[in-house]
Amino acid sequence: MPMTSQELAAYYMRMRNHLVGDFPDKTFQLSRDDIKRLRSVRVLPQG
């Protein structure tokens, strides 16, 4: 399902905060579907 750029920005910031640990969000887990979706919109590199 496509995400708007605004949704994507919020999602990406939430992911970044989670990964970097500035504001760890214990409820935030990346699923395989999330990763596929982010890759499909070129937020994450392929790999």
mmCIF file of N, CA and C in Angstrom:
data_model
loop_
_atom_site.group_PDB
_atom_site.id
_atom_site.type_symbol
_atom_site.label_atom_id
_atom_site.label_comp_id
_atom_site.label_asym_id
_atom_site.label_seq_id
_atom_site.Cartn_x
_atom_site.Cartn_y
_atom_site.Cartn_z
ATOM 1 N N MET A 1 0.846 -1.197 0.000
ATOM 2 C CA MET A 1 0.000 0.000 0.000
ATOM 3 C C MET A 1 0.878 1.242 0.000
ATOM 4 N N PRO A 2 0.598 2.164 -0.902
ATOM 5 C CA PRO A 2 1.456 3.345 -1.006
ATOM 6 C C PRO A 2 1.312 4.272 0.198
ATOM 7 N N MET A 3 2.407 4.924 0.533
ATOM 8 C CA MET A 3 2.395 5.867 1.648
ATOM 9 C C MET A 3 2.617 7.262 1.086
ATOM 10 N N THR A 4 1.961 8.238 1.666
ATOM 11 C CA THR A 4 2.235 9.609 1.249
ATOM 12 C C THR A 4 3.597 10.021 1.779
ATOM 13 N N SER A 5 4.153 11.067 1.210
ATOM 14 C CA SER A 5 5.473 11.504 1.655
ATOM 15 C C SER A 5 5.432 11.938 3.117
ATOM 16 N N GLN A 6 4.300 12.476 3.545
ATOM 17 C CA GLN A 6 4.184 12.906 4.947
ATOM 18 C C GLN A 6 4.179 11.698 5.882
ATOM 19 N N GLU A 7 3.405 10.682 5.512
ATOM 20 C CA GLU A 7 3.391 9.444 6.298
ATOM 21 C C GLU A 7 4.778 8.825 6.335
ATOM 22 N N LEU A 8 5.413 8.833 5.183
ATOM 23 C CA LEU A 8 6.727 8.215 5.081
ATOM 24 C C LEU A 8 7.743 8.955 5.942
ATOM 25 N N ALA A 9 7.680 10.272 5.926
ATOM 26 C CA ALA A 9 8.619 11.058 6.734
ATOM 27 C C ALA A 9 8.443 10.749 8.215
ATOM 28 N N ALA A 10 7.205 10.684 8.670
ATOM 29 C CA ALA A 10 6.948 10.382 10.079
ATOM 30 C C ALA A 10 7.424 8.965 10.407
ATOM 31 N N TYR A 11 7.148 8.048 9.505
ATOM 32 C CA TYR A 11 7.534 6.651 9.708
ATOM 33 C C TYR A 11 9.053 6.526 9.766
ATOM 34 N N TYR A 12 9.718 7.236 8.837
ATOM 35 C CA TYR A 12 11.176 7.161 8.772
ATOM 36 C C TYR A 12 11.805 7.759 10.021
ATOM 37 N N MET A 13 11.277 8.884 10.481
ATOM 38 C CA MET A 13 11.823 9.501 11.696
ATOM 39 C C MET A 13 11.637 8.575 12.888
ATOM 40 N N ARG A 14 10.485 7.913 12.943
ATOM 41 C CA ARG A 14 10.241 6.981 14.037
ATOM 42 C C ARG A 14 11.240 5.823 13.969
ATOM 43 N N MET A 15 11.467 5.342 12.760
ATOM 44 C CA MET A 15 12.425 4.255 12.592
ATOM 45 C C MET A 15 13.831 4.724 12.959
ATOM 46 N N ARG A 16 14.203 5.916 12.494
ATOM 47 C CA ARG A 16 15.543 6.430 12.775
ATOM 48 C C ARG A 16 15.756 6.590 14.282
ATOM 49 N N ASN A 17 14.783 7.164 14.950
ATOM 50 C CA ASN A 17 14.896 7.343 16.399
ATOM 51 C C ASN A 17 15.045 5.996 17.083
ATOM 52 N N HIS A 18 14.318 5.013 16.593
ATOM 53 C CA HIS A 18 14.384 3.680 17.184
ATOM 54 C C HIS A 18 15.771 3.072 16.963
ATOM 55 N N LEU A 19 16.276 3.188 15.737
ATOM 56 C CA LEU A 19 17.554 2.548 15.418
ATOM 57 C C LEU A 19 18.724 3.277 16.066
ATOM 58 N N VAL A 20 18.677 4.598 16.060
ATOM 59 C CA VAL A 20 19.784 5.370 16.612
ATOM 60 C C VAL A 20 19.722 5.360 18.134
ATOM 61 N N GLY A 21 18.509 5.224 18.673
ATOM 62 C CA GLY A 21 18.373 5.105 20.110
ATOM 63 C C GLY A 21 18.188 6.420 20.831
ATOM 64 N N ASP A 22 17.947 7.512 20.074
ATOM 65 C CA ASP A 22 17.678 8.789 20.739
ATOM 66 C C ASP A 22 16.421 8.669 21.605
ATOM 67 N N PHE A 23 15.408 8.083 21.002
ATOM 68 C CA PHE A 23 14.142 7.884 21.699
ATOM 69 C C PHE A 23 13.690 6.457 21.433
ATOM 70 N N PRO A 24 14.302 5.485 22.109
ATOM 71 C CA PRO A 24 13.979 4.097 21.808
ATOM 72 C C PRO A 24 12.488 3.846 22.011
ATOM 73 N N ASP A 25 11.882 3.214 21.021
ATOM 74 C CA ASP A 25 10.459 2.920 21.075
ATOM 75 C C ASP A 25 10.304 1.412 21.156
ATOM 76 N N LYS A 26 10.012 0.926 22.340
ATOM 77 C CA LYS A 26 9.960 -0.515 22.540
ATOM 78 C C LYS A 26 8.836 -1.158 21.742
ATOM 79 N N THR A 27 7.836 -0.361 21.347
ATOM 80 C CA THR A 27 6.706 -0.934 20.626
ATOM 81 C C THR A 27 6.973 -0.985 19.134
ATOM 82 N N PHE A 28 8.091 -0.408 18.692
ATOM 83 C CA PHE A 28 8.348 -0.303 17.257
ATOM 84 C C PHE A 28 9.235 -1.442 16.802
ATOM 85 N N GLN A 29 8.678 -2.321 16.014
ATOM 86 C CA GLN A 29 9.439 -3.418 15.446
ATOM 87 C C GLN A 29 9.260 -3.389 13.942
ATOM 88 N N LEU A 30 10.361 -3.486 13.213
ATOM 89 C CA LEU A 30 10.272 -3.542 11.757
ATOM 90 C C LEU A 30 9.969 -4.971 11.344
ATOM 91 N N SER A 31 8.887 -5.137 10.629
ATOM 92 C CA SER A 31 8.572 -6.451 10.082
ATOM 93 C C SER A 31 9.167 -6.562 8.686
ATOM 94 N N ARG A 32 9.149 -7.765 8.157
ATOM 95 C CA ARG A 32 9.644 -7.947 6.789
ATOM 96 C C ARG A 32 8.848 -7.086 5.817
ATOM 97 N N ASP A 33 7.543 -6.975 6.045
ATOM 98 C CA ASP A 33 6.710 -6.166 5.157
ATOM 99 C C ASP A 33 7.105 -4.696 5.238
ATOM 100 N N ASP A 34 7.401 -4.232 6.454
ATOM 101 C CA ASP A 34 7.833 -2.838 6.614
ATOM 102 C C ASP A 34 9.110 -2.590 5.828
ATOM 103 N N ILE A 35 10.055 -3.519 5.945
ATOM 104 C CA ILE A 35 11.334 -3.354 5.268
ATOM 105 C C ILE A 35 11.140 -3.363 3.761
ATOM 106 N N LYS A 36 10.273 -4.269 3.274
ATOM 107 C CA LYS A 36 9.995 -4.302 1.834
ATOM 108 C C LYS A 36 9.375 -2.994 1.384
ATOM 109 N N ARG A 37 8.462 -2.466 2.185
ATOM 110 C CA ARG A 37 7.788 -1.227 1.808
ATOM 111 C C ARG A 37 8.792 -0.081 1.761
ATOM 112 N N LEU A 38 9.672 -0.010 2.767
ATOM 113 C CA LEU A 38 10.668 1.067 2.788
ATOM 114 C C LEU A 38 11.627 0.940 1.609
ATOM 115 N N ARG A 39 12.020 -0.292 1.285
ATOM 116 C CA ARG A 39 12.913 -0.476 0.145
ATOM 117 C C ARG A 39 12.217 -0.073 -1.140
ATOM 118 N N SER A 40 10.913 -0.340 -1.221
ATOM 119 C CA SER A 40 10.192 -0.056 -2.461
ATOM 120 C C SER A 40 10.110 1.445 -2.713
ATOM 121 N N VAL A 41 10.199 2.248 -1.656
ATOM 122 C CA VAL A 41 10.172 3.701 -1.841
ATOM 123 C C VAL A 41 11.560 4.295 -1.661
ATOM 124 N N ARG A 42 12.590 3.403 -1.686
ATOM 125 C CA ARG A 42 13.984 3.832 -1.720
ATOM 126 C C ARG A 42 14.444 4.544 -0.449
ATOM 127 N N VAL A 43 13.843 4.178 0.688
ATOM 128 C CA VAL A 43 14.330 4.736 1.941
ATOM 129 C C VAL A 43 15.504 3.900 2.435
ATOM 130 N N LEU A 44 15.378 2.583 2.306
ATOM 131 C CA LEU A 44 16.465 1.699 2.702
ATOM 132 C C LEU A 44 17.157 1.170 1.454
ATOM 133 N N PRO A 45 18.457 0.993 1.513
ATOM 134 C CA PRO A 45 19.156 0.398 0.385
ATOM 135 C C PRO A 45 18.767 -1.058 0.214
ATOM 136 N N GLN A 46 18.873 -1.550 -0.994
ATOM 137 C CA GLN A 46 18.656 -2.974 -1.235
ATOM 138 C C GLN A 46 19.807 -3.743 -0.596
ATOM 139 N N GLY A 47 19.497 -4.966 -0.144
ATOM 140 C CA GLY A 47 20.610 -5.721 0.417
ATOM 141 C C GLY A 47 20.198 -6.884 1.254
#
